[in-house]
Short mmCIF file of C-alpha atoms and ligand atoms in Angstrom, two decimals:
data_model
loop_
_atom_site.label_atom_id
_atom_site.label_comp_id
_atom_site.label_asym_id
_atom_site.label_seq_id
_atom_site.Cartn_x
_atom_site.Cartn_y
_atom_site.Cartn_z
CA MET A 1 16.57 -18.39 29.85
CA ILE A 2 18.38 -18.79 26.83
CA ASP A 3 16.67 -20.61 23.72
CA PRO A 4 17.92 -23.34 21.06
CA PHE A 5 18.94 -20.48 18.96
CA GLY A 6 20.41 -18.57 21.27
CA ARG A 7 17.40 -15.88 21.73
CA PRO A 8 17.16 -14.38 25.60
CA ILE A 9 13.72 -15.21 26.39
CA THR A 10 12.66 -12.09 28.77
CA TYR A 11 9.20 -11.42 27.32
CA LEU A 12 5.75 -12.76 28.35
CA ARG A 13 2.47 -11.94 26.66
CA VAL A 14 -0.30 -13.38 28.86
CA SER A 15 -4.13 -13.18 27.50
CA VAL A 16 -6.18 -13.43 30.10
CA THR A 17 -9.62 -13.88 28.53
CA ASP A 18 -10.41 -15.04 25.02
CA ARG A 19 -13.93 -13.31 25.34
CA CYS A 20 -14.37 -9.45 23.99
CA ASP A 21 -17.02 -6.43 23.55
CA LEU A 22 -16.14 -5.97 20.04
CA ARG A 23 -15.54 -8.42 17.05
CA CYS A 24 -13.00 -7.03 14.83
CA VAL A 25 -13.40 -8.58 11.39
CA TYR A 26 -9.64 -9.66 10.95
CA CYS A 27 -9.94 -11.46 14.62
CA MET A 28 -13.03 -12.97 15.30
CA ALA A 29 -16.23 -14.20 13.73
CA GLU A 30 -19.33 -12.33 14.54
CA ASP A 31 -20.85 -15.23 16.52
CA MET A 32 -18.18 -16.80 18.53
CA THR A 33 -18.01 -19.52 20.54
CA PHE A 34 -16.07 -18.53 24.10
CA LEU A 35 -14.45 -20.83 26.36
CA PRO A 36 -16.16 -22.12 29.55
CA LYS A 37 -15.39 -19.92 32.43
CA ARG A 38 -13.77 -23.01 34.59
CA ASP A 39 -11.35 -23.89 31.45
CA LEU A 40 -9.77 -20.19 32.25
CA LEU A 41 -6.68 -20.11 34.74
CA THR A 42 -7.83 -17.72 37.59
CA LEU A 43 -6.09 -14.59 38.15
CA GLU A 44 -4.09 -16.09 40.99
CA GLU A 45 -3.17 -19.00 38.86
CA MET A 46 -2.06 -16.42 36.30
CA GLU A 47 -0.09 -14.58 38.77
CA ARG A 48 1.86 -17.83 40.30
CA LEU A 49 3.04 -18.56 36.56
CA CYS A 50 4.03 -15.07 35.90
CA THR A 51 5.79 -14.92 38.95
CA THR A 52 7.38 -18.05 37.99
CA PHE A 53 8.76 -16.20 34.82
CA ILE A 54 9.88 -13.36 36.70
CA ARG A 55 12.09 -15.52 38.84
CA LEU A 56 13.60 -17.22 35.46
CA GLY A 57 14.38 -13.93 34.06
CA THR A 58 11.44 -12.50 32.28
CA ASN A 59 11.49 -8.73 32.52
CA LYS A 60 8.62 -7.50 30.73
CA ILE A 61 5.16 -8.86 30.90
CA ARG A 62 2.07 -7.85 28.43
CA ILE A 63 -1.22 -8.29 29.21
CA THR A 64 -3.77 -8.95 26.44
CA GLY A 65 -6.60 -10.96 25.35
CA GLY A 66 -9.39 -11.08 23.96
CA GLU A 67 -10.06 -7.76 25.57
CA PRO A 68 -7.95 -7.84 28.89
CA LEU A 69 -10.38 -5.07 30.44
CA VAL A 70 -13.38 -7.34 30.29
CA ARG A 71 -12.34 -10.02 32.43
CA ARG A 72 -13.57 -9.29 36.04
CA ASP A 73 -11.06 -8.10 38.55
CA VAL A 74 -8.26 -8.29 36.46
CA VAL A 75 -6.76 -5.11 37.78
CA HIS A 76 -6.20 -7.25 40.93
CA LEU A 77 -3.62 -8.83 38.46
CA PHE A 78 -2.03 -5.63 37.76
CA GLN A 79 -1.55 -4.41 41.13
CA ALA A 80 0.18 -8.05 42.37
CA LEU A 81 2.30 -7.87 39.31
CA GLY A 82 3.05 -4.18 39.71
CA GLY A 83 4.55 -4.95 43.08
CA ARG A 84 7.06 -7.18 41.05
CA ILE A 85 8.47 -4.06 39.23
CA GLY A 86 11.84 -3.48 39.70
CA THR A 87 12.55 -5.74 42.82
CA GLY A 88 16.47 -5.64 43.34
CA PRO A 89 19.33 -4.92 41.11
CA GLY A 90 18.88 -6.78 37.56
CA GLN A 91 15.74 -8.49 39.27
CA GLY A 92 11.94 -8.27 38.50
CA LEU A 93 9.93 -6.71 35.97
CA ARG A 94 11.25 -3.83 34.09
CA GLU A 95 7.90 -3.35 32.54
CA LEU A 96 4.17 -4.47 32.74
CA THR A 97 1.99 -3.32 29.98
CA LEU A 98 -1.26 -4.04 28.28
CA THR A 99 -2.53 -4.32 25.07
CA THR A 100 -6.56 -2.82 24.71
CA ASN A 101 -9.57 -1.49 22.78
CA GLY A 102 -9.53 1.00 24.64
CA THR A 103 -13.45 0.55 25.49
CA GLN A 104 -12.86 0.40 29.41
CA LEU A 105 -10.07 2.60 29.99
CA VAL A 106 -12.31 5.57 31.33
CA LYS A 107 -13.06 3.13 34.14
CA HIS A 108 -9.61 1.70 34.55
CA ALA A 109 -6.79 3.69 33.43
CA GLU A 110 -5.97 5.54 36.74
CA THR A 111 -6.18 2.26 38.82
CA LEU A 112 -3.63 0.68 35.76
CA ALA A 113 -1.62 3.94 36.20
CA ALA A 114 -1.29 3.53 39.78
CA ALA A 115 -0.55 -0.25 40.01
CA GLY A 116 2.75 0.48 37.78
CA VAL A 117 1.71 0.53 34.23
CA ARG A 118 3.68 3.41 32.32
CA ARG A 119 2.64 2.38 28.41
CA VAL A 120 -0.56 1.10 26.78
CA ASN A 121 -1.20 0.21 23.20
CA VAL A 122 -4.57 1.26 22.13
CA SER A 123 -6.20 -0.73 18.72
CA LEU A 124 -7.45 1.81 16.55
CA ASP A 125 -7.67 0.87 13.18
CA THR A 126 -9.68 4.08 11.74
CA LEU A 127 -10.64 7.58 12.75
CA ASP A 128 -13.78 7.41 10.98
CA ALA A 129 -16.81 6.62 12.94
CA ASN A 130 -18.56 4.81 10.69
CA ARG A 131 -15.58 2.88 9.49
CA PHE A 132 -14.82 1.79 13.23
CA THR A 133 -18.29 0.54 13.78
CA GLN A 134 -17.86 -1.65 10.52
CA ILE A 135 -14.34 -2.83 11.41
CA THR A 136 -15.46 -3.87 15.13
CA ARG A 137 -18.76 -4.93 13.77
CA TRP A 138 -20.45 -3.08 16.74
CA GLY A 139 -18.15 -0.84 18.28
CA ARG A 140 -18.69 2.83 18.93
CA ILE A 141 -15.36 5.17 18.26
CA GLU A 142 -16.37 7.53 21.09
CA GLN A 143 -15.95 4.76 23.74
CA THR A 144 -12.20 4.00 22.59
CA LEU A 145 -11.54 7.98 22.01
CA ASP A 146 -12.44 8.16 25.43
CA GLY A 147 -10.68 5.51 27.09
CA ILE A 148 -7.52 6.88 24.84
CA PHE A 149 -7.64 10.56 26.18
CA ALA A 150 -8.39 9.08 29.72
CA ALA A 151 -5.33 7.04 29.74
CA LYS A 152 -3.28 9.94 28.57
CA ALA A 153 -4.75 12.39 31.36
CA ALA A 154 -3.48 9.09 33.62
CA GLY A 155 -0.02 9.78 32.84
CA LEU A 156 0.10 6.94 30.54
CA ALA A 157 1.81 6.87 27.21
CA VAL A 158 -0.19 5.84 24.49
CA LYS A 159 0.61 3.89 21.34
CA ILE A 160 -1.76 3.32 18.77
CA ASN A 161 -2.10 -0.10 16.91
CA ALA A 162 -3.39 0.02 13.44
CA VAL A 163 -3.99 -3.30 11.42
CA ALA A 164 -3.34 -2.23 7.46
CA MET A 165 -6.20 -3.48 5.50
CA LYS A 166 -6.29 -3.09 1.99
CA GLY A 167 -9.43 -1.15 0.45
CA VAL A 168 -10.25 -0.52 4.16
CA ASN A 169 -8.25 2.25 5.72
CA GLU A 170 -5.55 2.16 3.76
CA THR A 171 -6.20 6.10 2.64
CA GLU A 172 -5.98 7.06 6.51
CA PHE A 173 -2.60 6.53 7.52
CA ASP A 174 -1.54 10.19 6.76
CA ALA A 175 -4.21 11.42 8.70
CA MET A 176 -3.67 9.02 11.51
CA LEU A 177 -0.13 9.74 11.84
CA ALA A 178 -0.86 13.43 11.82
CA TRP A 179 -3.53 12.85 14.72
CA CYS A 180 -0.89 11.03 16.97
CA GLY A 181 1.43 13.39 16.80
CA GLU A 182 -0.64 16.06 17.59
CA HIS A 183 -1.82 14.28 20.65
CA GLY A 184 1.68 13.03 21.54
CA PHE A 185 1.03 9.11 20.53
CA ASP A 186 3.26 6.70 18.53
CA LEU A 187 1.75 5.06 16.02
CA CYS A 188 2.47 1.23 15.10
CA LEU A 189 1.08 -0.50 11.77
CA ILE A 190 0.33 -4.20 11.56
CA GLU A 191 0.30 -6.42 8.73
CA THR A 192 -2.74 -8.94 9.22
CA MET A 193 -1.96 -12.37 10.05
CA PRO A 194 -3.75 -15.57 8.60
CA MET A 195 -4.87 -16.47 12.09
CA GLY A 196 -8.26 -18.09 13.24
CA ASP A 197 -11.40 -18.54 11.19
CA ILE A 198 -13.10 -15.48 10.71
CA GLN A 199 -15.64 -16.50 7.98
CA GLY A 200 -14.30 -14.55 5.08
CA ASP A 201 -11.53 -13.86 3.04
CA ARG A 202 -8.23 -12.21 4.60
CA THR A 203 -6.02 -12.59 1.31
CA ASP A 204 -8.18 -9.60 -0.08
CA GLN A 205 -7.19 -7.58 3.07
CA TYR A 206 -3.82 -8.15 2.91
CA LEU A 207 -1.54 -4.86 2.63
CA PRO A 208 2.28 -4.92 2.44
CA LEU A 209 3.58 -2.47 5.04
CA SER A 210 6.43 -1.60 2.54
CA VAL A 211 3.80 -0.12 0.31
CA VAL A 212 2.56 1.86 3.28
CA ARG A 213 5.74 3.09 4.19
CA ALA A 214 6.65 4.07 0.53
CA ARG A 215 3.38 6.17 0.53
CA LEU A 216 3.89 7.82 3.85
CA ARG A 217 7.54 8.83 2.82
CA LYS A 218 5.69 11.23 0.48
CA THR A 219 4.56 13.28 3.04
CA TRP A 220 6.63 12.57 6.00
CA THR A 221 10.04 12.32 6.96
CA LEU A 222 11.01 9.01 8.54
CA ALA A 223 14.05 8.64 10.16
CA GLU A 224 15.91 5.48 10.71
CA THR A 225 16.13 5.15 14.67
CA ASP A 226 17.63 2.42 16.98
CA TYR A 227 14.78 2.81 18.80
CA ARG A 228 12.95 -0.69 20.54
CA THR A 229 10.56 -1.32 22.75
CA GLY A 230 11.24 -5.36 23.23
CA GLY A 231 8.72 -5.95 20.93
CA PRO A 232 8.83 -7.11 17.06
CA ALA A 233 7.96 -3.64 15.77
CA ARG A 234 10.71 -1.57 13.40
CA TYR A 235 10.68 1.91 14.41
CA PHE A 236 11.10 5.46 12.53
CA ASP A 237 10.85 8.93 13.76
CA VAL A 238 8.71 11.09 12.44
CA VAL A 239 10.47 14.36 11.70
CA GLU A 240 7.48 16.46 11.37
CA THR A 241 5.34 15.37 14.74
CA GLY A 242 8.43 14.22 16.73
CA GLN A 243 6.33 10.93 17.45
CA ARG A 244 7.61 7.49 16.18
CA ILE A 245 5.93 5.07 13.56
CA GLY A 246 6.20 1.44 13.90
CA PHE A 247 5.92 -1.35 11.56
CA ILE A 248 4.97 -4.85 12.31
CA THR A 249 5.68 -7.17 9.06
CA PRO A 250 5.54 -10.68 10.05
CA MET A 251 4.31 -11.19 6.22
CA THR A 252 6.94 -9.45 4.57
CA HIS A 253 10.03 -9.39 7.04
CA ASN A 254 11.16 -12.30 8.84
CA PHE A 255 10.61 -11.09 12.18
CA CYS A 256 11.65 -14.48 14.08
CA GLU A 257 15.37 -13.55 14.34
CA SER A 258 15.10 -11.38 17.43
CA CYS A 259 12.25 -13.06 18.96
CA ASN A 260 12.36 -12.74 22.88
CA ARG A 261 8.89 -13.67 23.52
CA VAL A 262 6.32 -16.33 24.40
CA ARG A 263 3.01 -16.24 24.95
CA LEU A 264 0.84 -17.68 27.72
CA THR A 265 -2.96 -18.51 26.93
CA CYS A 266 -5.69 -17.98 29.31
CA THR A 267 -6.45 -21.46 29.76
CA GLY A 268 -2.86 -21.73 30.88
CA THR A 269 -1.33 -23.10 27.58
CA LEU A 270 2.35 -21.77 26.71
CA TYR A 271 2.85 -21.16 22.85
CA MET A 272 6.55 -20.59 22.64
CA CYS A 273 5.68 -19.35 18.85
CA LEU A 274 2.37 -17.49 17.67
CA GLY A 275 2.72 -19.10 14.39
CA GLN A 276 3.54 -22.73 15.19
CA ASP A 277 0.98 -24.80 17.09
CA ASP A 278 3.42 -26.62 19.50
CA ALA A 279 2.66 -25.80 23.16
CA ALA A 280 3.14 -26.89 26.66
CA ASP A 281 0.10 -27.12 28.90
CA PHE A 282 0.51 -25.49 32.57
CA ARG A 283 -3.12 -25.92 34.03
CA PRO A 284 -3.13 -29.58 34.68
CA LEU A 285 0.47 -28.93 36.64
CA LEU A 286 -1.00 -26.09 38.41
CA ARG A 287 -4.09 -27.80 39.52
CA ALA A 288 -2.49 -31.27 40.42
CA GLY A 289 -0.22 -29.21 43.17
CA ALA A 290 2.87 -28.30 41.24
CA THR A 291 5.61 -26.93 43.49
CA ASP A 292 7.70 -23.71 42.24
CA ALA A 293 10.71 -26.05 41.47
CA ASP A 294 8.36 -28.23 39.30
CA LEU A 295 6.91 -25.04 37.37
CA GLU A 296 10.33 -23.50 36.57
CA ASP A 297 11.25 -27.09 35.07
CA ALA A 298 8.41 -27.08 32.94
CA VAL A 299 8.87 -23.36 31.89
CA ARG A 300 12.41 -24.50 31.09
CA GLU A 301 11.46 -27.44 29.11
CA ALA A 302 9.08 -25.51 27.02
CA ILE A 303 11.75 -22.77 26.04
CA SER A 304 13.82 -25.60 25.01
CA ARG A 305 11.35 -26.12 22.18
CA LYS A 306 11.07 -22.78 21.07
CA PRO A 307 10.98 -23.21 17.50
CA LYS A 308 13.31 -21.15 14.74
CA GLY A 309 10.38 -19.04 13.45
CA HIS A 310 6.92 -19.17 11.87
CA ASP A 311 5.73 -20.17 8.66
CA PHE A 312 2.53 -18.33 7.96
CA ILE A 313 1.20 -18.67 4.68
CA ILE A 314 -1.52 -17.47 3.10
CA ASP A 315 -3.16 -20.63 1.55
CA ARG A 316 -5.24 -18.87 -0.84
CA ARG A 317 -6.72 -21.83 -2.76
CA HIS A 318 -8.42 -23.46 0.30
CA ASP A 319 -8.91 -19.80 1.93
CA LYS A 320 -7.91 -21.51 5.26
CA PRO A 321 -6.12 -19.67 8.19
CA ALA A 322 -2.05 -20.66 8.59
CA VAL A 323 -2.80 -20.99 12.03
CA ALA A 324 -6.34 -22.10 13.47
CA ARG A 325 -6.34 -20.65 16.78
CA HIS A 326 -7.86 -17.15 16.68
CA MET A 327 -5.45 -14.23 17.88
CA SER A 328 -7.58 -13.16 20.47
CA VAL A 329 -6.99 -17.24 22.00
CA THR A 330 -2.96 -16.42 21.78
CA GLY A 331 -3.02 -12.93 22.55
CA GLY A 332 -1.87 -10.55 20.00
N1 SAM B 1 -8.80 -6.67 22.26
C1 SAM B 1 -7.33 -5.96 22.65
C2 SAM B 1 -6.69 -5.12 21.25
O1 SAM B 1 -7.54 -5.03 20.42
O2 SAM B 1 -5.82 -4.16 21.52
C3 SAM B 1 -6.14 -7.20 22.82
C4 SAM B 1 -6.19 -8.20 21.87
S1 SAM B 1 -5.92 -8.08 19.71
C5 SAM B 1 -5.95 -9.83 19.52
C6 SAM B 1 -4.09 -7.60 20.13
C7 SAM B 1 -3.93 -7.07 18.33
O3 SAM B 1 -4.11 -7.77 17.81
C8 SAM B 1 -4.90 -5.74 18.36
O4 SAM B 1 -4.07 -4.82 17.59
C9 SAM B 1 -5.35 -6.18 16.95
O5 SAM B 1 -5.44 -5.48 15.89
C10 SAM B 1 -4.47 -7.59 16.48
N2 SAM B 1 -4.92 -8.36 15.73
C11 SAM B 1 -5.79 -9.32 16.07
N3 SAM B 1 -6.16 -10.12 15.13
C12 SAM B 1 -5.17 -9.76 13.88
C13 SAM B 1 -4.53 -10.69 12.87
N4 SAM B 1 -5.49 -11.52 12.09
N5 SAM B 1 -3.81 -9.90 12.03
C14 SAM B 1 -2.94 -8.84 12.26
N6 SAM B 1 -3.30 -8.37 13.93
C15 SAM B 1 -4.15 -9.06 14.29
FE1 SF4 B 2 -11.71 -7.89 20.54
FE2 SF4 B 2 -9.32 -7.01 19.91
FE3 SF4 B 2 -9.57 -8.92 18.54
FE4 SF4 B 2 -10.67 -6.62 18.31
S1 SF4 B 2 -8.77 -6.93 17.72
S2 SF4 B 2 -12.46 -8.58 18.45
S3 SF4 B 2 -10.82 -5.68 20.23
S4 SF4 B 2 -9.69 -9.13 20.74
#
């Protein structure tokens, strides 16, 4: 599938739930109202939509949320999609992966690896136990660390995702880079994005990654590389550790030009852009008995509406998010 701006759309991100066992301050309000379960697609409906995308050329699927591993029986979806990896030359999935907060990985890492998952992104914004609890509001760092090491032990390549927050974790990136190097993990830093009401001011937390990179360069040799994962991060080799560091900079750098992805929410709404409200709703189609051909037509029609880019701006005067829905709805 090629969008109106000539970009091949090969990457689908699927949010399987809006729920989470943590309440990260930049992502959710403490007291969230989650969707009623009947509004969610069933795992079978999700599998059917994913299969439609795979038939149309999608070769990478990332399962996310909310916290994907808190959805009951979600491993069945991984097992079903894992069966579509590499079926026939140029066909099928090349990669099935997930983004998780790691709390349930002790339980699921081996099953995920057996299903065909090879890489996992685990969100960890700090190595300090108290700070971890402050950021996640009620998380315990040991649970996430145990999950990370369970994933490593199961043979999964681990990438650590950290949201860079001014005055919160900005002094830790040297230590995190060293820790990732020691354990064989890549590190990916993310700028905070103005998505969803979080009962607080995000503009105070915004830290441009250009500043972080310049600071890291005082200690580390960051060598240019062509490495790409199919996602929006720009990577550098960290010469001293042999691992990589990635930077996702939606706010300082326009990352839309090479955008190859669309996002499906847990209710079956397809967002063609993380930062725009235009969407296509697949749930009514699925529940009205759409054929495979109907679904394919609807996907193609949605892709034909993919916009050129987002227009995130932090509304400083009104203290309102640029996009009203939470990241946990669209899937980070
Ligand atoms: N619960 C899983 C996790 O935390 O990895 C998956 C979903 S979470 C929404 C996906 C990613 O989005 C996480 O790495 C999280 O840190 C990031 N994220 C959430 N809200 C964000 C925001 N407002 N700006 C930037 N990144 C955000
Ligand atoms: Fe949950 Fe992930 Fe959002 Fe944190 S970032 S509240 S772990 S969905």
